[in-house]
Structure formats: C-alpha cells, structure tokens
Coordinates of C-alpha atoms in Angstrom, one line a residue:
M4 CA -5.0 -5.1 12.2
C5 CA -8.2 -3.3 12.6
G6 CA -10.5 -0.5 11.5
I7 CA -10.4 2.9 13.1
N8 CA -12.5 6.1 12.8
G9 CA -13.4 9.2 14.7
I10 CA -14.9 12.7 14.7
F11 CA -13.7 15.9 16.3
A12 CA -16.0 18.9 16.3
Y13 CA -13.3 21.5 16.7
G14 CA -15.0 24.6 15.4
A15 CA -16.5 27.2 17.7
G16 CA -20.2 26.7 17.9
V17 CA -20.2 23.4 16.0
A18 CA -22.7 20.9 17.4
P19 CA -21.4 17.7 19.0
P20 CA -21.2 14.8 16.6
Q21 CA -24.0 12.2 16.6
P22 CA -23.2 8.8 18.1
R23 CA -25.0 7.1 15.2
E24 CA -22.6 8.6 12.7
L25 CA -19.6 7.4 14.6
L26 CA -21.0 3.9 14.9
A27 CA -22.3 3.7 11.3
T28 CA -18.7 4.5 10.1
R29 CA -17.2 2.0 12.5
D30 CA -19.6 -0.9 11.7
H31 CA -19.2 -0.4 7.9
M32 CA -15.7 -1.8 8.7
R33 CA -17.0 -4.9 10.5
A34 CA -14.9 -7.3 8.2
R35 CA -11.7 -5.5 9.3
G36 CA -12.3 -6.3 12.9
P37 CA -14.5 -9.3 13.6
D38 CA -13.2 -9.9 17.1
G39 CA -14.5 -6.9 18.9
E40 CA -15.7 -3.3 18.8
G41 CA -15.4 -0.2 20.9
A42 CA -16.2 3.5 21.1
W43 CA -15.2 6.4 23.4
W44 CA -16.5 9.9 23.8
S45 CA -14.8 12.9 25.4
P46 CA -16.7 14.3 28.5
D47 CA -17.8 17.3 26.4
G48 CA -19.1 15.1 23.6
L49 CA -17.0 16.9 20.9
V50 CA -14.6 14.0 20.3
G51 CA -15.5 10.4 19.4
L52 CA -13.2 7.6 18.6
A53 CA -14.2 4.1 17.5
H54 CA -12.5 0.8 16.7
R55 CA -13.1 -2.6 15.1
R56 CA -10.7 -5.3 16.4
L57 CA -8.8 -8.1 14.7
A58 CA -7.0 -9.6 17.7
V59 CA -3.4 -10.6 16.8
I60 CA -1.3 -9.4 19.8
D61 CA -2.6 -9.8 23.4
L62 CA -5.9 -11.4 22.6
A63 CA -7.5 -10.5 25.9
D64 CA -10.2 -7.9 26.4
R65 CA -7.8 -5.7 28.3
A66 CA -6.1 -4.9 25.0
A67 CA -9.3 -3.6 23.4
Q68 CA -9.5 -0.2 21.9
P69 CA -10.1 2.7 22.1
M70 CA -7.4 2.4 24.8
R71 CA -7.1 5.1 27.5
L72 CA -4.1 6.2 29.6
P73 CA -6.2 8.2 32.2
E74 CA -3.2 9.6 34.1
A75 CA -2.1 11.4 31.0
D76 CA -5.6 12.0 29.5
L77 CA -4.7 10.2 26.3
T78 CA -7.0 8.0 24.2
L79 CA -5.8 6.0 21.2
V80 CA -7.2 4.1 18.3
F81 CA -4.7 2.3 16.1
N82 CA -4.6 0.1 13.1
G83 CA -1.6 -2.0 12.3
E84 CA 1.4 -3.6 14.2
I85 CA 4.4 -2.2 15.9
Y86 CA 7.2 -4.8 15.4
N87 CA 9.6 -3.3 17.9
H88 CA 7.1 -2.8 20.6
R89 CA 8.8 -5.3 23.0
E90 CA 12.1 -3.3 22.8
L91 CA 10.2 0.0 23.3
R92 CA 8.3 -1.6 26.2
A93 CA 11.5 -2.7 27.9
E94 CA 12.9 0.8 27.6
L95 CA 9.8 2.4 29.1
E96 CA 9.8 -0.1 31.9
A97 CA 13.4 0.9 32.7
R98 CA 12.0 4.5 32.9
G99 CA 9.5 3.3 35.5
E100 CA 6.4 2.6 33.4
R101 CA 4.2 -0.2 34.5
F102 CA 2.1 -1.9 31.8
V103 CA -1.3 -3.6 32.3
T104 CA -1.4 -5.3 28.8
Q105 CA 1.0 -7.0 26.4
S106 CA -0.2 -4.9 23.5
D107 CA 1.6 -2.6 21.2
T108 CA -1.3 -0.2 21.6
E109 CA -0.3 0.5 25.2
V110 CA 3.3 1.0 24.1
I111 CA 2.3 3.8 21.7
L112 CA 0.3 5.5 24.5
R113 CA 3.1 5.4 27.0
L114 CA 5.8 6.3 24.5
Y115 CA 3.8 9.4 23.5
A116 CA 3.3 10.4 27.1
H117 CA 7.1 10.5 27.4
E118 CA 8.2 11.8 24.0
G119 CA 5.1 13.4 22.3
V120 CA 4.9 13.4 18.5
A121 CA 8.7 12.7 18.2
M122 CA 7.9 9.1 19.2
L123 CA 6.7 8.4 15.6
R124 CA 10.2 8.2 14.3
R125 CA 10.9 5.3 16.8
L126 CA 8.0 3.1 15.6
R127 CA 8.9 0.2 13.3
G128 CA 5.8 -1.2 11.7
M129 CA 2.7 -0.6 9.7
F130 CA 0.3 1.8 11.3
A131 CA -2.4 4.4 11.1
L132 CA -3.3 6.0 14.4
A133 CA -5.3 8.7 16.0
L134 CA -4.5 9.9 19.5
W135 CA -6.6 12.3 21.5
D136 CA -4.4 14.4 23.8
G137 CA -6.9 15.8 26.4
R138 CA -4.3 18.1 28.1
K139 CA -3.5 19.8 24.8
G140 CA -7.0 19.6 23.5
G141 CA -6.0 18.2 20.1
L142 CA -6.0 15.1 17.9
L143 CA -2.9 13.6 16.4
L144 CA -3.1 11.5 13.3
A145 CA -0.1 9.6 11.8
R146 CA 0.6 7.1 9.2
D147 CA 3.6 4.8 8.7
P148 CA 6.5 5.9 6.3
Y149 CA 5.5 3.6 3.4
G150 CA 1.8 4.1 3.8
I151 CA 1.1 0.4 4.3
K152 CA -2.0 1.1 6.4
P153 CA -4.6 3.5 5.0
L154 CA -5.9 6.6 6.6
Y155 CA -8.5 9.0 5.1
Y156 CA -9.9 12.2 6.5
A157 CA -12.5 14.9 5.7
D158 CA -12.5 18.4 7.1
D159 CA -15.4 20.7 6.6
G160 CA -14.0 23.7 8.5
G161 CA -15.7 22.8 11.8
A162 CA -15.6 19.0 12.1
F163 CA -12.8 16.6 11.3
R164 CA -13.6 13.0 10.4
F165 CA -11.2 10.1 9.7
A166 CA -11.4 6.4 9.0
S167 CA -9.5 3.4 7.6
Q168 CA -11.8 3.3 4.5
V169 CA -13.2 5.9 2.2
K170 CA -16.5 3.9 1.9
A171 CA -16.8 3.9 5.7
L172 CA -16.5 7.7 5.9
M173 CA -19.3 7.9 3.3
A174 CA -21.4 5.4 5.2
G175 CA -21.4 7.6 8.3
G176 CA -23.5 10.2 6.4
G177 CA -21.6 13.2 7.6
V178 CA -19.5 13.9 4.5
E179 CA -21.0 15.6 1.5
D180 CA -20.7 13.3 -1.6
T181 CA -19.1 15.4 -4.2
I182 CA -17.2 13.7 -7.1
D183 CA -13.5 14.5 -7.4
P184 CA -12.6 14.5 -11.1
A185 CA -8.9 14.1 -10.2
G186 CA -9.6 10.8 -8.6
W187 CA -11.5 9.6 -11.7
V188 CA -8.8 10.8 -14.1
G189 CA -6.1 9.3 -12.0
F190 CA -7.8 5.9 -12.0
H191 CA -8.3 5.9 -15.8
I192 CA -4.6 6.8 -16.2
F193 CA -3.0 4.5 -13.7
G194 CA -5.5 1.8 -12.9
H195 CA -5.6 3.1 -9.3
V196 CA -6.5 6.4 -7.6
P197 CA -3.3 8.3 -6.8
E198 CA -3.0 9.7 -3.3
P199 CA -3.9 12.0 -1.8
F200 CA -7.0 12.0 -4.1
T201 CA -10.0 9.8 -3.7
L202 CA -13.2 9.6 -5.8
H203 CA -14.7 12.1 -3.4
R204 CA -13.7 15.8 -3.3
N205 CA -14.1 16.1 0.4
I206 CA -12.0 13.0 1.4
Q207 CA -8.3 12.7 1.0
A208 CA -5.6 10.3 2.1
A209 CA -3.2 11.3 4.9
P210 CA 0.3 11.2 3.4
A211 CA 2.6 8.4 4.3
G212 CA 5.2 9.3 6.9
T213 CA 3.4 12.3 8.1
A214 CA 1.6 13.6 11.2
I215 CA -1.4 15.8 11.3
W216 CA -2.5 17.9 14.3
V217 CA -6.2 18.9 14.7
G218 CA -6.7 21.5 17.4
R219 CA -9.4 24.0 18.4
D220 CA -7.9 26.4 15.8
G221 CA -8.1 24.0 12.9
V222 CA -6.1 21.4 11.0
S223 CA -2.4 21.6 10.4
A224 CA -0.7 20.8 7.2
P225 CA 0.8 17.2 7.2
A226 CA 4.3 17.3 8.8
V227 CA 6.8 14.8 7.5
Y228 CA 8.5 12.8 10.2
T229 CA 10.2 10.1 8.0
S230 CA 10.9 10.4 4.3
L231 CA 12.0 7.6 2.0
A232 CA 13.4 10.2 -0.4
R233 CA 15.5 11.8 2.3
I234 CA 16.8 8.5 3.5
L235 CA 18.0 7.8 -0.1
A236 CA 19.4 11.3 -0.6
E237 CA 21.4 11.1 2.6
A238 CA 22.5 7.5 2.3
P239 CA 26.2 7.1 3.1
P240 CA 28.5 5.0 0.9
P241 CA 28.2 1.2 1.5
D242 CA 30.4 -0.1 4.2
A243 CA 29.7 -3.8 3.7
P244 CA 28.8 -6.0 0.7
L245 CA 25.1 -6.1 -0.2
N246 CA 24.9 -9.9 0.3
E247 CA 26.1 -9.4 3.9
V248 CA 23.9 -6.5 4.6
L249 CA 20.7 -8.1 3.1
R250 CA 21.4 -11.4 4.9
G251 CA 21.2 -9.8 8.2
A252 CA 18.6 -7.1 7.6
A253 CA 16.2 -9.3 5.8
L254 CA 16.3 -11.9 8.5
D255 CA 15.8 -9.2 11.1
S256 CA 12.8 -7.9 9.3
V257 CA 11.3 -11.4 8.9
R258 CA 11.9 -12.2 12.6
S259 CA 10.1 -8.9 13.6
H260 CA 7.2 -9.5 11.3
L261 CA 6.6 -13.0 12.8
L262 CA 5.7 -11.4 16.2
A263 CA 2.1 -12.5 16.9
D264 CA -0.1 -14.4 19.4
V265 CA -1.7 -16.3 16.5
E266 CA -0.3 -18.5 13.7
V267 CA 1.4 -16.7 10.8
G268 CA 1.2 -18.1 7.3
L269 CA 2.8 -17.2 4.0
F270 CA 1.6 -16.3 0.5
L271 CA 3.9 -18.4 -1.7
S272 CA 4.3 -17.8 -5.4
A273 CA 7.0 -19.3 -7.6
G274 CA 9.2 -16.2 -7.3
V275 CA 12.4 -15.3 -5.5
D276 CA 10.8 -12.9 -3.0
S277 CA 8.3 -15.3 -1.3
G278 CA 10.6 -18.2 -1.8
A279 CA 13.4 -16.4 0.1
L280 CA 10.9 -15.3 2.8
L281 CA 9.9 -19.0 3.3
D282 CA 13.6 -19.8 4.0
L283 CA 14.0 -16.8 6.3
M284 CA 10.9 -17.7 8.3
R285 CA 12.5 -21.1 8.9
Q286 CA 15.8 -19.4 9.9
A287 CA 13.8 -17.2 12.3
G288 CA 12.6 -20.3 14.1
H289 CA 9.2 -20.4 12.4
G290 CA 9.4 -24.0 11.2
A291 CA 6.8 -25.7 9.0
P292 CA 4.7 -22.6 8.2
R293 CA 1.4 -22.9 6.3
A294 CA 2.2 -21.7 2.8
L295 CA -0.6 -20.9 0.3
T296 CA -0.4 -20.9 -3.5
L297 CA -3.1 -20.1 -6.0
V298 CA -3.5 -22.3 -9.1
Y299 CA -5.8 -21.8 -12.0
P300 CA -7.1 -24.4 -14.5
D301 CA -6.5 -21.8 -17.3
F302 CA -2.8 -21.8 -16.5
S303 CA -2.2 -25.6 -16.3
G304 CA 1.0 -26.4 -18.2
D305 CA 1.6 -22.7 -18.8
P306 CA 4.7 -20.8 -17.5
R307 CA 2.3 -18.7 -15.4
D308 CA 1.3 -21.8 -13.3
E309 CA 2.8 -21.1 -9.9
G310 CA 2.0 -24.5 -8.5
P311 CA 4.8 -26.9 -9.4
L312 CA 7.7 -24.6 -8.4
A313 CA 6.0 -23.4 -5.2
A314 CA 5.3 -27.0 -4.2
A315 CA 9.0 -27.8 -4.8
M316 CA 10.1 -24.9 -2.5
A317 CA 7.6 -25.8 0.1
K318 CA 8.7 -29.4 0.2
A319 CA 12.4 -28.4 0.5
Q320 CA 11.6 -26.1 3.4
G321 CA 9.3 -28.5 5.2
A322 CA 6.3 -26.1 4.9
R323 CA 2.7 -27.3 5.1
H324 CA 1.7 -26.4 1.5
V325 CA -1.8 -25.6 0.4
L326 CA -2.5 -25.4 -3.3
R327 CA -5.8 -23.4 -3.6
R328 CA -7.6 -23.9 -7.0
V329 CA -9.5 -20.9 -8.3
D330 CA -11.7 -21.2 -11.4
Q331 CA -13.9 -19.0 -13.5
A332 CA -17.1 -20.1 -11.7
E333 CA -15.7 -19.0 -8.3
F334 CA -14.4 -15.7 -9.7
E335 CA -17.8 -14.9 -11.2
A336 CA -19.6 -15.9 -8.0
D337 CA -17.2 -13.7 -5.9
L338 CA -17.0 -10.7 -8.2
P339 CA -19.9 -8.7 -6.7
A340 CA -18.3 -9.1 -3.2
I341 CA -14.9 -8.2 -4.6
L342 CA -16.1 -4.9 -6.0
S343 CA -18.1 -4.2 -2.9
A344 CA -15.0 -4.8 -0.7
M345 CA -12.7 -2.7 -3.0
D346 CA -12.5 0.6 -1.2
Q347 CA -11.3 2.5 -4.2
P348 CA -11.3 1.3 -7.8
S349 CA -8.2 -0.8 -8.8
I350 CA -7.4 -3.0 -11.7
D351 CA -5.4 -5.3 -9.4
G352 CA -6.0 -7.0 -6.0
I353 CA -8.2 -9.9 -7.1
N354 CA -5.3 -12.4 -6.6
T355 CA -4.9 -11.1 -3.1
W356 CA -8.6 -11.5 -2.5
F357 CA -8.5 -15.2 -3.3
V358 CA -5.2 -16.0 -1.5
A359 CA -6.6 -14.1 1.6
K360 CA -9.8 -16.1 1.3
A361 CA -7.7 -19.3 1.2
A362 CA -5.8 -18.1 4.3
R363 CA -9.0 -17.6 6.2
E364 CA -10.3 -21.0 5.1
Q365 CA -7.2 -22.4 6.8
G366 CA -7.9 -20.6 10.0
L367 CA -5.2 -18.0 9.5
K368 CA -5.5 -14.4 10.7
V369 CA -2.0 -13.3 9.6
A370 CA 0.0 -14.0 6.5
I371 CA 3.4 -12.9 5.1
S372 CA 3.6 -11.4 1.6
G373 CA 6.6 -10.9 -0.6
V374 CA 5.3 -7.6 -2.0
G375 CA 7.9 -4.8 -2.1
G376 CA 10.9 -6.8 -3.1
D377 CA 11.0 -5.4 -6.7
E378 CA 10.8 -1.8 -5.5
L379 CA 13.5 -2.3 -2.9
L380 CA 15.9 -4.4 -5.0
A381 CA 15.5 -3.0 -8.5
G382 CA 13.5 -6.0 -9.7
Y383 CA 11.3 -4.3 -12.2
S384 CA 12.2 -3.6 -15.8
T385 CA 11.5 0.1 -15.2
F386 CA 14.9 0.3 -13.6
Q387 CA 16.3 -0.1 -17.1
T388 CA 13.5 1.3 -19.3
L389 CA 13.0 4.7 -17.6
P390 CA 16.6 5.8 -18.0
R391 CA 16.5 4.5 -21.6
L392 CA 13.3 6.5 -22.4
L393 CA 14.8 9.7 -21.0
R394 CA 18.0 9.2 -23.1
R395 CA 16.0 8.7 -26.2
A396 CA 13.9 11.7 -25.7
R397 CA 16.7 14.0 -24.6
P398 CA 17.6 15.3 -28.1
F399 CA 14.1 16.5 -28.7
T400 CA 14.1 18.6 -25.5
H401 CA 17.0 20.8 -26.6
V402 CA 15.3 22.3 -29.8
P403 CA 12.1 24.2 -29.1
G404 CA 9.1 22.7 -31.0
L405 CA 11.0 19.7 -32.3
A406 CA 9.1 17.2 -30.2
T407 CA 5.8 18.7 -31.2
F408 CA 6.7 18.7 -34.9
T409 CA 8.0 15.2 -34.8
H410 CA 5.0 13.9 -33.0
A411 CA 2.7 15.5 -35.5
A412 CA 4.7 14.1 -38.4
L413 CA 4.7 10.6 -37.0
S414 CA 1.0 10.8 -36.3
V415 CA 0.5 11.1 -40.1
F416 CA 3.3 9.3 -41.8
A417 CA 4.4 6.6 -39.4
P418 CA 3.4 2.9 -40.0
G419 CA 0.0 1.9 -38.7
P420 CA 1.2 0.0 -35.6
V421 CA 3.1 3.1 -34.5
R422 CA 0.2 5.5 -35.0
R423 CA -2.2 3.1 -33.2
N424 CA 0.1 2.7 -30.1
P425 CA -0.2 6.0 -28.1
K426 CA 2.8 5.0 -25.9
V427 CA 5.2 4.9 -28.9
L428 CA 4.3 8.5 -29.9
G429 CA 4.0 9.4 -26.2
V430 CA 7.8 9.2 -25.7
L431 CA 8.1 12.5 -27.5
R432 CA 5.5 14.2 -25.4
H433 CA 6.0 12.7 -21.9
A434 CA 9.6 11.4 -21.6
R435 CA 11.0 14.8 -20.7
S436 CA 11.1 14.1 -16.9
W437 CA 11.3 11.2 -14.6
G438 CA 7.6 11.6 -13.7
G439 CA 6.6 11.8 -17.4
A440 CA 8.6 8.7 -18.3
Y441 CA 7.2 6.8 -15.4
M442 CA 3.6 7.7 -16.3
L443 CA 4.3 6.6 -19.9
R444 CA 5.6 3.3 -18.6
R445 CA 2.9 2.6 -16.0
A446 CA -0.2 4.2 -17.6
V447 CA -3.2 2.1 -18.5
R448 CA -4.3 5.1 -20.7
L449 CA -2.4 8.3 -21.4
P450 CA -4.2 11.6 -20.8
A451 CA -4.6 12.3 -24.5
E452 CA -6.7 9.1 -24.7
L453 CA -9.2 10.0 -22.0
D454 CA -11.5 12.2 -24.1
A455 CA -12.9 9.0 -25.7
I456 CA -14.2 7.8 -22.3
M457 CA -14.7 10.9 -20.1
D458 CA -16.9 14.0 -20.0
P459 CA -14.8 16.9 -21.4
E460 CA -15.3 19.2 -18.4
M461 CA -14.6 16.4 -15.9
L462 CA -11.5 15.5 -17.8
R463 CA -10.2 19.1 -18.0
T464 CA -10.9 19.7 -14.3
G465 CA -9.4 16.4 -13.3
L466 CA -6.2 16.8 -15.2
E467 CA -5.7 20.3 -13.8
R468 CA -6.2 19.1 -10.2
L469 CA -4.2 15.9 -10.6
N470 CA -1.4 17.3 -12.7
P471 CA 0.0 13.8 -13.1
V472 CA 3.5 14.4 -14.3
D473 CA 4.3 17.2 -11.8
R474 CA 2.8 15.1 -9.0
L475 CA 5.1 12.2 -9.9
D476 CA 8.1 14.5 -10.2
G477 CA 7.3 15.8 -6.7
L478 CA 7.8 12.3 -5.3
L479 CA 11.5 12.7 -6.0
E480 CA 12.1 15.5 -3.6
P481 CA 14.7 15.6 -2.3
D482 CA 16.4 14.1 -5.3
P483 CA 18.2 10.8 -4.4
G484 CA 21.0 11.6 -6.9
C485 CA 21.0 8.4 -8.9
D486 CA 18.8 6.7 -11.5
N487 CA 18.1 3.6 -9.4
G488 CA 17.0 5.7 -6.5
R489 CA 14.6 7.7 -8.6
V490 CA 12.9 4.7 -10.0
A491 CA 12.8 3.0 -6.5
L492 CA 11.0 6.1 -5.2
L493 CA 8.6 6.3 -8.0
E494 CA 7.7 2.6 -7.7
S495 CA 7.5 2.7 -3.9
R496 CA 5.6 6.0 -3.6
A497 CA 3.2 5.4 -6.5
Y498 CA 2.6 1.8 -7.7
L499 CA 3.5 0.1 -4.4
R500 CA 1.7 2.5 -2.1
D501 CA -1.3 3.5 -4.2
Q502 CA -2.0 0.1 -5.7
L503 CA -0.2 -2.9 -4.3
L504 CA -0.4 -2.0 -0.6
R505 CA -3.8 -0.6 -0.8
D506 CA -5.1 -3.7 -2.6
A507 CA -3.4 -5.9 0.0
D508 CA -5.3 -3.9 2.7
W509 CA -8.8 -4.1 1.4
A510 CA -8.5 -7.6 0.0
G511 CA -7.0 -9.0 3.1
M512 CA -9.3 -7.1 5.5
A513 CA -12.3 -8.3 3.6
H514 CA -11.5 -11.8 5.0
G515 CA -10.2 -10.6 8.4
V516 CA -6.6 -11.4 7.4
E517 CA -3.7 -9.2 8.3
I518 CA -1.1 -9.1 5.5
R519 CA 2.4 -8.4 6.6
T520 CA 5.2 -7.3 4.3
P521 CA 8.8 -7.9 5.6
L522 CA 10.3 -6.4 2.3
V523 CA 8.4 -3.2 3.0
D524 CA 10.1 -2.2 6.2
I525 CA 11.7 1.1 7.1
D526 CA 14.7 -0.5 8.9
L527 CA 15.4 -2.8 5.9
F528 CA 15.1 0.2 3.6
R529 CA 17.7 2.2 5.6
A530 CA 20.0 -0.8 5.5
V531 CA 19.8 -1.3 1.8
A532 CA 19.6 2.4 0.8
P533 CA 23.5 2.8 0.4
H534 CA 23.5 0.0 -2.1
I535 CA 20.6 1.1 -4.4
A536 CA 22.6 3.4 -6.6
G537 CA 25.0 0.6 -7.5
L538 CA 22.5 -2.2 -8.3
S539 CA 22.8 -3.7 -11.7
P540 CA 20.0 -5.8 -13.2
G541 CA 19.6 -9.0 -11.1
D542 CA 21.9 -7.9 -8.3
G543 CA 19.2 -7.3 -5.7
K544 CA 17.3 -10.5 -6.3
R545 CA 20.5 -12.6 -6.3
A546 CA 21.5 -11.0 -3.0
L547 CA 18.0 -11.9 -1.5
A548 CA 18.4 -15.5 -2.8
N549 CA 21.8 -15.6 -1.2
A550 CA 20.3 -14.7 2.1
T551 CA 18.7 -18.1 2.2
E552 CA 20.3 -21.1 3.9
L553 CA 18.9 -23.9 1.7
G554 CA 19.0 -21.9 -1.6
L555 CA 16.3 -21.6 -4.2
P556 CA 15.7 -23.8 -7.3
M557 CA 17.5 -22.6 -10.4
E558 CA 14.1 -22.6 -12.2
V559 CA 12.9 -20.0 -9.7
L560 CA 16.0 -17.8 -10.1
K561 CA 15.7 -17.8 -13.9
R562 CA 11.9 -17.6 -14.1
S563 CA 10.4 -14.5 -15.7
K564 CA 8.5 -12.3 -13.3
T565 CA 4.7 -13.1 -13.2
G566 CA 3.8 -12.4 -9.5
F567 CA 0.5 -13.9 -8.4
A568 CA -0.9 -13.9 -12.0
I569 CA -4.7 -14.4 -12.4
P570 CA -6.8 -14.6 -15.6
A571 CA -9.4 -12.2 -14.2
A572 CA -9.8 -9.9 -17.2
H573 CA -10.1 -13.0 -19.5
W574 CA -12.8 -14.4 -17.2
A575 CA -14.7 -11.2 -17.0
L576 CA -14.4 -10.0 -20.6
G577 CA -13.5 -13.0 -22.7
P578 CA -10.3 -13.3 -24.9
H579 CA -10.0 -9.8 -26.4
G580 CA -6.4 -9.3 -27.4
P581 CA -3.1 -8.7 -25.6
D582 CA -2.7 -7.9 -21.9
R583 CA -2.6 -4.1 -22.5
V584 CA -6.0 -4.2 -24.2
Q585 CA -7.4 -6.5 -21.5
S586 CA -6.2 -4.1 -18.8
R587 CA -7.9 -1.2 -20.4
R588 CA -11.2 -3.0 -20.8
W589 CA -11.0 -4.3 -17.3
A590 CA -10.4 -0.8 -15.9
L591 CA -13.6 0.4 -17.6
S592 CA -15.5 -2.6 -16.1
V593 CA -14.2 -1.8 -12.6
A594 CA -15.0 1.9 -13.1
E595 CA -18.7 1.1 -13.8
A596 CA -19.0 -0.5 -10.3
F597 CA -18.0 2.8 -8.7
R598 CA -19.8 5.2 -11.0
P599 CA -22.5 7.1 -9.1
P600 CA -26.1 6.7 -10.1
G601 CA -27.3 9.1 -12.8

C-alpha cells in the first residue's frame, strides 16, 4: 500500500506543472509510504507522476515506483495489492513476457501492454492506479470495484491532478480551495462525506469500478468496467448450498489476501467475521498469526468488552494474541493526530486508528480485517428494517397529500417522545423509496434538522447538489430484483465504501499499516451473489461460521453485534445521553476540526 499522485497539463498552451507541487503533494502522504519515494516526468515536462512506498511485495529497490516499461512507453503509479498477480504473471510469461521484478506493479504494466484498459476486469484486489500511455498520449486512472482504495482528482480545464488523499491535493497548492456545500451537508446527514463529493468543490472521488481517460482533448466521463449492482442483477440461481460455496470461496479469498513478503496479522474482535477469518488463516497455512484486540477500561465487565471472547478464540486457534489497552488519557493525547490524519471528516475510524497503532507497535505492516461481512452476508438489522419501513409507509404513498397531512397532525398532537424524535415522523416523509428509507435508518441527522446547525444558503445549495435520496436510489441501478440485494448494495456502496473502507485507509495508513479485507473481495461477491436473495436473518453468518474447521464459541455466535466498539464520544464529550445523541454531538465536534478559518 502506498500513496500516489500526479499532474497532467493536457490543455493547449498550459504551462508545464511545477516540480515543487508534485513533490509537496507526494510528501504530504509520507505516512502512507515510509519505505521509499519516487517521481517521474515525461520528456516534455507536461506529465509528472509520484509515489510514496510501503514495501509489502518484492521489497527490493527494483520494485520501486513510478515503474516504467520503456519498450511500450508506459509508466505506472499504483496503490494497493493485486492478489492474483502470480496467476496473471504465469499467463504473461507463457505469452513470452520476461519479468525483472516479483511485484504486482510490473504485472499491471505488462498486462496493460497486451490488453489495454480491458485488463482492469482481470485484476483481483484493492487498487487505485494511474498509468501514462506515452504512445496514446493519455493518462488512465482506475479504481477497484468496491472502492477499497481511495482516488481523488481535480480538473481545471487545462491541468488534471490526482492523489490518494484530498488533503494531499490541497497541500500541493495547485487546487483552488472552494467549499463544497454538498460535502458538508452529506457529512452532517450521514457522518461521512458521500462520494463523489468532498469538502472541496474542485476535488471529487473517482467512482469505484470505473476507469477515467485523460487525453489532450480533455477528461472522459468515468466508464464502468465492473458493477456490483450488475453482478447481483445478473446472478444466476444457486447451483450449490451456501455453506459449500462460502467454505470454498471464503478460504480462497483469505489465501489470496495472505500473499505478502512481510508478516500478516489480524484485527480480532469477539465477532463471527474476524473469528472465522482467524480459522481460515490457519486453514490457509498461516499458523499462529499475531491477533490484535482492543480493550477499554470503561468496558470492563460490560458486554462490549471484546477481550475475553477474543482471547478464547485466539487460544483455540493457537494465535499469538495481543490485548491492547486503550484508555481515555491515550485517546485525548492522540486526538489531535487522529483529526489531522483523517482525510475527510468521519464519526468513525478511531477504533481502527488504535488497532493499527497496536499493529505497528508489534512490527506489522499488514493486517487482515473482518470488515464487509455484514454487507455481504445480510448481517445488519437494515436487511429487516428497511423492507419493514417501506411496507409501513406504502399506504401513505397512494393518497396524494396524506403523508403530508399525517406528518403535520402528528407534529402537533402526537406524544412528546414521538414529536421529539425526527426519525419517527420521518417515516412518512422519507420511507417512500429504498434510498429514502436507507437515509432514514443511517442518518445522524435528517435534512430537516440541519437548519439548526448550518447557514441557510449553504444548506440549500448543499441539498440541491447532494440530492441525498435520489443519489442513494441511483446506487440500485440496475435493480438487483430482491430486497436483500437492494440493502446489500446500499450498505456496500454507501456505508461500507464511504465510511468503513475510507476510515480503514486513513487510519491504517497513518501508521504505515496496510489493512486487507478478505470479505470485501470481488470474486467472493460473485460466488455469494446467487444466494443473497434467499438469505434469512442469521443464514449468512452461520454459513461463515460453518466454513471454519474448529468452530466458534457459542457465545460468539449468539453475541449481539458491537464491532470494534470504542467509548470515544463519551471520552470527548462526557456522558450526555444515548448513543444517538452522542453521535450527533461527536459529529459536530469532528466538523469543527475541518471548518475553514473565518
């Protein structure tokens, strides 16, 4: 894992980029790549590519980036890992290619030389890449189908800039700093900034699963090469039981994600996902991995305490278990660094900061995470609550004005707790589509509540640009044709991509730790897709537990979902009511750290 950036002055008459801008952007990402740095300029000085390296595969200098393939006039910077690079390498060698490194970077270069942009569909992994094709005179940008690795760009009509981080692009000094109200509104609604928006009007995220071509005539619209929605929509009927499919596909994903020339550890909670991954790592031949669990004095003796169950699973699997204690004093000491490392505001990610910090303390550069299991295997309560919300609201959609009238009446005559909870009344206003129901379920604040905390003009403009319900409904195109599929797409393409994966990236990279996610894998998704429509509550997690050889403790299987819980809001703000209130106050606190001066 690394940091990448570049500039292409593609417009006629545009002055060549300044080397200092390229290097300032690159070196803002020093934590992402502490093992090396590089830069390359085209002979005409109009294209510059730069890279910060975290060496994980082929640790030698020969695998440094930017990497050139002179005979094809190709230059590549790449962030991530290609887990099937050995199979692709063998295929290319059979075609006559001769490699000079053991890196996946060289595989991408040589595969592109043979297949062009079509090669993207053959890559299994997490990646963001930029490839300069000197013969065509253009720059190819691409991002993996889930959007595990970030990629941001700015185009001013004459020069195109990109980087792994929003803050890095701004640090270069070449992008005008104009606030994007849509990014701010999105954060206050969801607790993260929804893609493609950022807090800056001139910077946007490259969409997951797309390729962008920048040529002398300008920047193309992102072209989809792999779509999660289309995979679900075109999934055939199941041809084998889910237990059998998941046992093979999950083990295959774990085995692929263990490919590295450095030690690979595991973030171990007390949940099914990471517990199953620990067993699958052992099955894949990765015996006695280093497993890291966070424990908090505030949770001692509480059901949220991950330590005892995680320790029991680690002992059963023969793992080298590390219980890492985090207290309020350490949180307060680290908070300025956390907010500085946070590339875009988020109400989450602090747990990942501390477990990645613990990993680095143990000498680890790579760690496996169980993130993604709930989205893939219908583990969230939203798989039940969203269809139920839509059913409840359906009668009000058939009579014009009925929802508005009922909302107004309840706002006046309903009991106090109903009137004070905007989400209760919000069912009538928002649960008319899947996107509206999802926003209602996931929102930190609903749009109608934002006038109390935002400037009216900024709020109006932001809501118009963001258009949150329509944006969420658009994530379901093409429609997967089943309720579970719709929820899986919303969770995968909104919460997972825009919050969990983004937080894993900035929090891990802040400590020079690459976080790998075997349950967020395109081949695994294709294997499970035929079964998603038929999943009943608990089916998916039982199937994952059944993929283990040694089994999981009954207490883990019956345990309510907590994830890597952390009392951050309580530490920062004091005990101020239930979790919903804490989240809203914590969001305001995070926003203050990103608010521009004045």
